[in-house]
Coordinates of C-alpha atoms in Angstrom, one line a residue:
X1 CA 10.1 88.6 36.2
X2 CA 12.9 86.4 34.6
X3 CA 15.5 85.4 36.7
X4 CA 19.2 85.2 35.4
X5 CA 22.1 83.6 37.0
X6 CA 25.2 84.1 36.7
X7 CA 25.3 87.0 34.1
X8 CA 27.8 85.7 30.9
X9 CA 28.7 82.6 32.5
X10 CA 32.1 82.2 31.5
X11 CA 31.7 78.8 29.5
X12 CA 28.4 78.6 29.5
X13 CA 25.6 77.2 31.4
X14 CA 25.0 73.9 30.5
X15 CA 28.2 71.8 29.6
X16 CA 28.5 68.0 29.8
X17 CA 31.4 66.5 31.1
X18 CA 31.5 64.2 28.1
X19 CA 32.7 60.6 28.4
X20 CA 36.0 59.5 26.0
X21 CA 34.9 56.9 23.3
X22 CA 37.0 54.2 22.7
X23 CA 37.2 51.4 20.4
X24 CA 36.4 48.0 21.3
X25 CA 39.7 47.5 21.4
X26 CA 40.4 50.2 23.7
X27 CA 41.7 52.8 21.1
X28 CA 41.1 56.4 21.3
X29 CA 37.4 56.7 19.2
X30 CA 37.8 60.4 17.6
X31 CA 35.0 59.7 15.3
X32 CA 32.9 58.5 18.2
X33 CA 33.9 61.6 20.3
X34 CA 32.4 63.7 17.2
X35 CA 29.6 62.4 16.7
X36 CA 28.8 62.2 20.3
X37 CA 29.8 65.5 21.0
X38 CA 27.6 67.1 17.8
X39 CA 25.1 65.5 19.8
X40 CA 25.3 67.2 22.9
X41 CA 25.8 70.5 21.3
X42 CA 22.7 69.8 19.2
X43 CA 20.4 68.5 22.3
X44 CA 21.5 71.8 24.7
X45 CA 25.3 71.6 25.7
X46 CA 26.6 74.9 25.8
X47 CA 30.0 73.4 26.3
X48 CA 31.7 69.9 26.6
X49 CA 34.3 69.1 29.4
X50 CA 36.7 66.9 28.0
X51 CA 39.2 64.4 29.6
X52 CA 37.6 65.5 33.4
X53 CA 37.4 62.1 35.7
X54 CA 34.3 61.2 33.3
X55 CA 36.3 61.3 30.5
X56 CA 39.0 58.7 31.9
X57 CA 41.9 61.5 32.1
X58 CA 43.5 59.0 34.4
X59 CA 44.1 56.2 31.9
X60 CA 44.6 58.6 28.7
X61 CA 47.7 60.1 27.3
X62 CA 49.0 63.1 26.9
X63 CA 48.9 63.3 23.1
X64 CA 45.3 61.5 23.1
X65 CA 44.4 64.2 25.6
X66 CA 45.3 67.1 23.0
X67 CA 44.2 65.3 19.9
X68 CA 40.6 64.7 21.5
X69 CA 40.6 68.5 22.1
X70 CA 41.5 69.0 18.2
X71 CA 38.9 66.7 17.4
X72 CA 36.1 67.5 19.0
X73 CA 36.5 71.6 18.2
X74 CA 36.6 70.3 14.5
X75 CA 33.1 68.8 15.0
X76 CA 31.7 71.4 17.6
X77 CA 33.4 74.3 15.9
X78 CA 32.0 77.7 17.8
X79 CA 28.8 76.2 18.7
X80 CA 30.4 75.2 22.2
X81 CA 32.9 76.5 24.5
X82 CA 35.9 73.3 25.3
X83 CA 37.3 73.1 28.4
X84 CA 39.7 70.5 28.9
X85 CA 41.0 68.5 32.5
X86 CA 44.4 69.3 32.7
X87 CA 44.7 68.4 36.3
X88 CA 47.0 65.9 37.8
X89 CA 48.8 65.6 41.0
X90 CA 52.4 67.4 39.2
X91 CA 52.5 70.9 39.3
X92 CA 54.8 70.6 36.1
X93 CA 52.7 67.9 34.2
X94 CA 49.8 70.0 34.6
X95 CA 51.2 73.1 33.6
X96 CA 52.1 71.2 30.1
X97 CA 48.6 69.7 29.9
X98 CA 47.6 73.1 30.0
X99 CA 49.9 74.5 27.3
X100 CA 48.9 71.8 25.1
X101 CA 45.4 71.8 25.2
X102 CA 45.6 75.7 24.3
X103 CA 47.5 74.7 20.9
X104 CA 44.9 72.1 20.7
X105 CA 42.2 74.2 20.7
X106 CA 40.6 74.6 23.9
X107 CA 38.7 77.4 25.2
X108 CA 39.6 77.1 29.1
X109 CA 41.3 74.1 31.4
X110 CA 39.5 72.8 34.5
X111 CA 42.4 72.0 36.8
X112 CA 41.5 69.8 40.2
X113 CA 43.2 69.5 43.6
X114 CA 46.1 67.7 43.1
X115 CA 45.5 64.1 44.3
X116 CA 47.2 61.2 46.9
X117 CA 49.6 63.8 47.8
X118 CA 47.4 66.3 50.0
X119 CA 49.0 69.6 49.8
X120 CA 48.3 72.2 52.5
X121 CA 46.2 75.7 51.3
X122 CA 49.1 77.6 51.0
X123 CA 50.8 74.9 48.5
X124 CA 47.7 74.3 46.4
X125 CA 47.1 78.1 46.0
X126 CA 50.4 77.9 44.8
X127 CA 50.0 75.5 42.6
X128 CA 46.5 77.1 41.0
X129 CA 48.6 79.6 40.4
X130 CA 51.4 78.7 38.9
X131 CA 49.1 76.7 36.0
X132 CA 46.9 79.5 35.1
X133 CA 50.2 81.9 34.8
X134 CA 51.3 79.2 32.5
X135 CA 49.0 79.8 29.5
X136 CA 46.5 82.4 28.1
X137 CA 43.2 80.2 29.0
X138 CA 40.6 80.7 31.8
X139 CA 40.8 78.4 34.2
X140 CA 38.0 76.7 36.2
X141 CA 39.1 75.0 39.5
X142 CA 37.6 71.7 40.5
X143 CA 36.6 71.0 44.5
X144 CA 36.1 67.6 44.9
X145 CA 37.7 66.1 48.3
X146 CA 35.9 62.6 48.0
X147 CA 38.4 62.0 45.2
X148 CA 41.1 64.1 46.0
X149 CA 41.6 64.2 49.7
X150 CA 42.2 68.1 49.8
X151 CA 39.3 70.6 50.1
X152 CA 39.7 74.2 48.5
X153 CA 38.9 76.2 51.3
X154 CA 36.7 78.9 51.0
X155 CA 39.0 81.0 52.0
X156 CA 41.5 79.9 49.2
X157 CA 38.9 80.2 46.7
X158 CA 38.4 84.2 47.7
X159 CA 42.2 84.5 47.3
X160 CA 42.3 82.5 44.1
X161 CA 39.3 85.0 42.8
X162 CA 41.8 87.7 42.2
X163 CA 43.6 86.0 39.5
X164 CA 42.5 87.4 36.4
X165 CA 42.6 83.6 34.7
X166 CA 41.0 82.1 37.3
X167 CA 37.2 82.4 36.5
X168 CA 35.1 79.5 37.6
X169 CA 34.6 76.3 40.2
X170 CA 33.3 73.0 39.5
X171 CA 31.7 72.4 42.6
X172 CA 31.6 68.9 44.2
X173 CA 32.3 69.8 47.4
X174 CA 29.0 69.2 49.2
X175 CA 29.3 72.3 51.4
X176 CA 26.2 74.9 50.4
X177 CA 27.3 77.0 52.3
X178 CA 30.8 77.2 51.6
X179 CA 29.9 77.5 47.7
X180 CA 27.3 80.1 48.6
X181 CA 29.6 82.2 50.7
X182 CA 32.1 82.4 47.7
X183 CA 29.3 82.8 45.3
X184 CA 28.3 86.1 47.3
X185 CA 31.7 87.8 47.3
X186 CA 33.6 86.9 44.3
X187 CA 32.6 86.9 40.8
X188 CA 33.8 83.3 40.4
X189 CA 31.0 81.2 38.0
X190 CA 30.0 78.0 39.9
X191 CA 29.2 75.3 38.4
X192 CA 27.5 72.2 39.9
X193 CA 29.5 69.4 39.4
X194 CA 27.1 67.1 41.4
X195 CA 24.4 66.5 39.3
X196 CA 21.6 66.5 42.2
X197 CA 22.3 70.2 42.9
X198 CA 22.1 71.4 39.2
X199 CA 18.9 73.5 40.3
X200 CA 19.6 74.3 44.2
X201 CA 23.2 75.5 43.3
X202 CA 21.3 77.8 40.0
X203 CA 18.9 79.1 42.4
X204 CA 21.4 80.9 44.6
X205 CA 23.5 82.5 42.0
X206 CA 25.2 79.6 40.8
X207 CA 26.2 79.7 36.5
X208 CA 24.9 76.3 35.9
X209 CA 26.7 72.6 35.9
X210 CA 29.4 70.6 34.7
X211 CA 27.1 67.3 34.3
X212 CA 28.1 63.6 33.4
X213 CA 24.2 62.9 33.3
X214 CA 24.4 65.3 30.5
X215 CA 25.5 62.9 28.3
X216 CA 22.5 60.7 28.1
X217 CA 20.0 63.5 28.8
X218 CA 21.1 66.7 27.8
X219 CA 17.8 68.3 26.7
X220 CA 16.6 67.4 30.2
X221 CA 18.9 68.9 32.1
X222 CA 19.1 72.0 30.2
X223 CA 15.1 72.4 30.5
X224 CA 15.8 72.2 34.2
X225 CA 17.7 75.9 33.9
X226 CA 15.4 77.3 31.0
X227 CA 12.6 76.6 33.3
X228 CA 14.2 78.6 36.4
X229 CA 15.5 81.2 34.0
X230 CA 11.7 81.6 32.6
X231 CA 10.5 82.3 36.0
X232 CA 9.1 78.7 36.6
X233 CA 10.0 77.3 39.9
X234 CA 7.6 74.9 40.1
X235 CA 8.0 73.5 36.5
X236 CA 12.1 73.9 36.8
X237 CA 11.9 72.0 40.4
X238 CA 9.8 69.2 38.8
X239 CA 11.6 68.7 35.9
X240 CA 15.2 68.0 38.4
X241 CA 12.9 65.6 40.3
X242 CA 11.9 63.6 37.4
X243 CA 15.7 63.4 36.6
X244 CA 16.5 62.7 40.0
X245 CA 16.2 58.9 39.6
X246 CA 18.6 58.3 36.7
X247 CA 21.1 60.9 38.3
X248 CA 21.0 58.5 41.5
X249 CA 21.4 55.0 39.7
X250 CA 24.6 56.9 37.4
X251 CA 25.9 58.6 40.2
X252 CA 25.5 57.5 43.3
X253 CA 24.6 53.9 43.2
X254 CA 28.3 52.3 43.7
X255 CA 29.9 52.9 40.0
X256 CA 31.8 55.6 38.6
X257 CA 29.9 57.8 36.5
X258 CA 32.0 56.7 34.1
X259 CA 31.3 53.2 33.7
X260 CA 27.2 53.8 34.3
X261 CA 27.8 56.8 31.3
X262 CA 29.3 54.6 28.9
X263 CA 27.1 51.9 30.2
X264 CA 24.2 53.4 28.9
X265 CA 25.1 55.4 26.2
X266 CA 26.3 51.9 24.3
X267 CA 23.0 50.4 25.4
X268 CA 21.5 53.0 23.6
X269 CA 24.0 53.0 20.0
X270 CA 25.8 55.9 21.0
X271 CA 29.6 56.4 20.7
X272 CA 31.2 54.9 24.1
X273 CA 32.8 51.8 23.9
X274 CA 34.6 50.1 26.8
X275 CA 36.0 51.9 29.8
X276 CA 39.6 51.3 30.6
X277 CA 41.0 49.6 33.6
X278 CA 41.6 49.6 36.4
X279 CA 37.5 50.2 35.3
X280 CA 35.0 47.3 34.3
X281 CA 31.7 47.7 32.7
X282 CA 28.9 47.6 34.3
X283 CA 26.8 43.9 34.6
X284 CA 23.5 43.5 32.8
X285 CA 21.6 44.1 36.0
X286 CA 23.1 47.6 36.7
X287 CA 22.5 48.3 32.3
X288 CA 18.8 47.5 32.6
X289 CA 18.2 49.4 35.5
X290 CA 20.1 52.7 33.8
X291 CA 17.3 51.6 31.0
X292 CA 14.7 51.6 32.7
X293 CA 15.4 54.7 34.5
X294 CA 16.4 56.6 31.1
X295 CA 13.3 54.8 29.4
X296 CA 11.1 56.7 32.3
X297 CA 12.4 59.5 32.2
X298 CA 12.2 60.1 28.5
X299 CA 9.3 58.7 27.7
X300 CA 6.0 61.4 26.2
X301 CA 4.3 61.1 29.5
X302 CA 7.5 62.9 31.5
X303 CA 8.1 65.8 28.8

């Protein structure tokens, strides 16, 4: 019997939350951003996440925000749904962000607690919805307290569920229960934004992930949920095990996935370039151990 997930996952299942290539000067790459993000697409990337935490939203603008949105739909066209960060810790900024990146192009906003200032429930529901009444786009909320410093509550999340705009969660809250609680009573699509519980998330009615690993690996990832969705567990759980050892050195070893992304993309010739500060690359040490890992994991004898 095949198992399906989330039925129609609202962007769908395997999206990459695709890093921002720069120039080695530091310049906004759109030519590296297409060519990387034809790349994902063609390797498995149902959709691309563009200027999330990954993508340095922090240290780009607001017009190199939109015009990587216009790019990368030029060089993606309708192979892949676009959702673009819009979130920051203004109520107002974001609800521009979000306005923008619909003229730009996008396909749906991904909109995260708003950060440093640590609204109570009541003022971040507010807030969610106040930027999903502000343009036509579905919205996908993002959960992720280590960087924020505010949880949404489950409770908040079976309020926000009601909003017709508000469709999805990225999920980094590291509470299974929580995620599985709102997964059971709302028809919200969660995504896995922590790349170690792309499969365990899946299994319990989860609509896929929202990965940064995705940009080095994409097919592997993605053979992770075919498996599942082909009735394999076994296969499906090996296959996230033999990823398991790159997703710990880029995201959980000290380092932004950021700087471990772009780390090894440009060890590899692909579209990166430098990260912006208050970032630094990564030293050789940390780049040949990302190698090695990558080298393992894609090498004949772990297809």
């Amino acid at each position: 019997m095949t198992y399906a997930a989330s039925p129609n996952p609202p962007f769908g299942r395997a999206l990459c939350a695709m890093v921002t290539p720069f120039t080695a000067s530091g310049a906004l790459d759109l030519d590296g951003a297409q060519r990387l993000a034809a790349r994902l697409v063609e390797r498995g990337c149902d959709g691309l996440v563009l200027s999330g935490t990954t993508g340095e939203s922090p240290t780009t603008s607001d017009t190199e925000k939109a015009e990587l949105v216009a790019a990368v739909r030029e060089a993606v066209g309708d192979r892949a749904s676009l959702v673009a960060g819009v979130g920051t810790f203004d109520t107002g900024h974001t609800v521009e962000l979000a306005r923008s990146a619909e003229k730009a192009g996008a396909d749906g906003v991904l909109v995260v607690s708003p950060y440093y200032s640590l609204p109570p429930q009541d003022a971040l529901e507010a807030h969610f919805r106040e930027v999903a009444d502000a343009s036509g786009l579905p919205v996908m909320l993002y959960d992720i307290p280590g960087r924020t410093g505010t949880r949404i509550e489950p409770e908040t999340l079976l309020r926000l569920a009601g909003h017709p705009r508000i469709v999805a969660v990225k999920d980094c809250s590291y509470d299974f229960l929580g995620a599985q609680k709102v997964i059971g009573r709302t028809g919200l699509a969660y995504y896995a934004g922590c790349d170690e519980h792309n499969l365990a998330l899946y299994a319990v009615g989860g609509a896929g992930y929202v990965s940064t690993v995705a940009n080095v690996v994409p097919d592997r990832l993605r053979a992770v949920l075919d498996a599942f969705e082909a009735g394999d567990t076994p296969v499906s759980a090996r296959l996230q095990q033999r990823a398991t050892p790159l997703i710990e050195l880029m995201m959980a070893a000290g380092l932004p996935g950021a700087v471990t992304a772009k780390a090894l993309l440009g060890a590899l010739g692909l579209p990166a370039g430098p990260v912006r500060a208050p970032l630094r690359p990564a030293d050789r040490e940390t780049v040949d151990g990302l190698l090695a890992a990558y080298e393992s994991l894609t090498s004949p004898t772990a297809a």
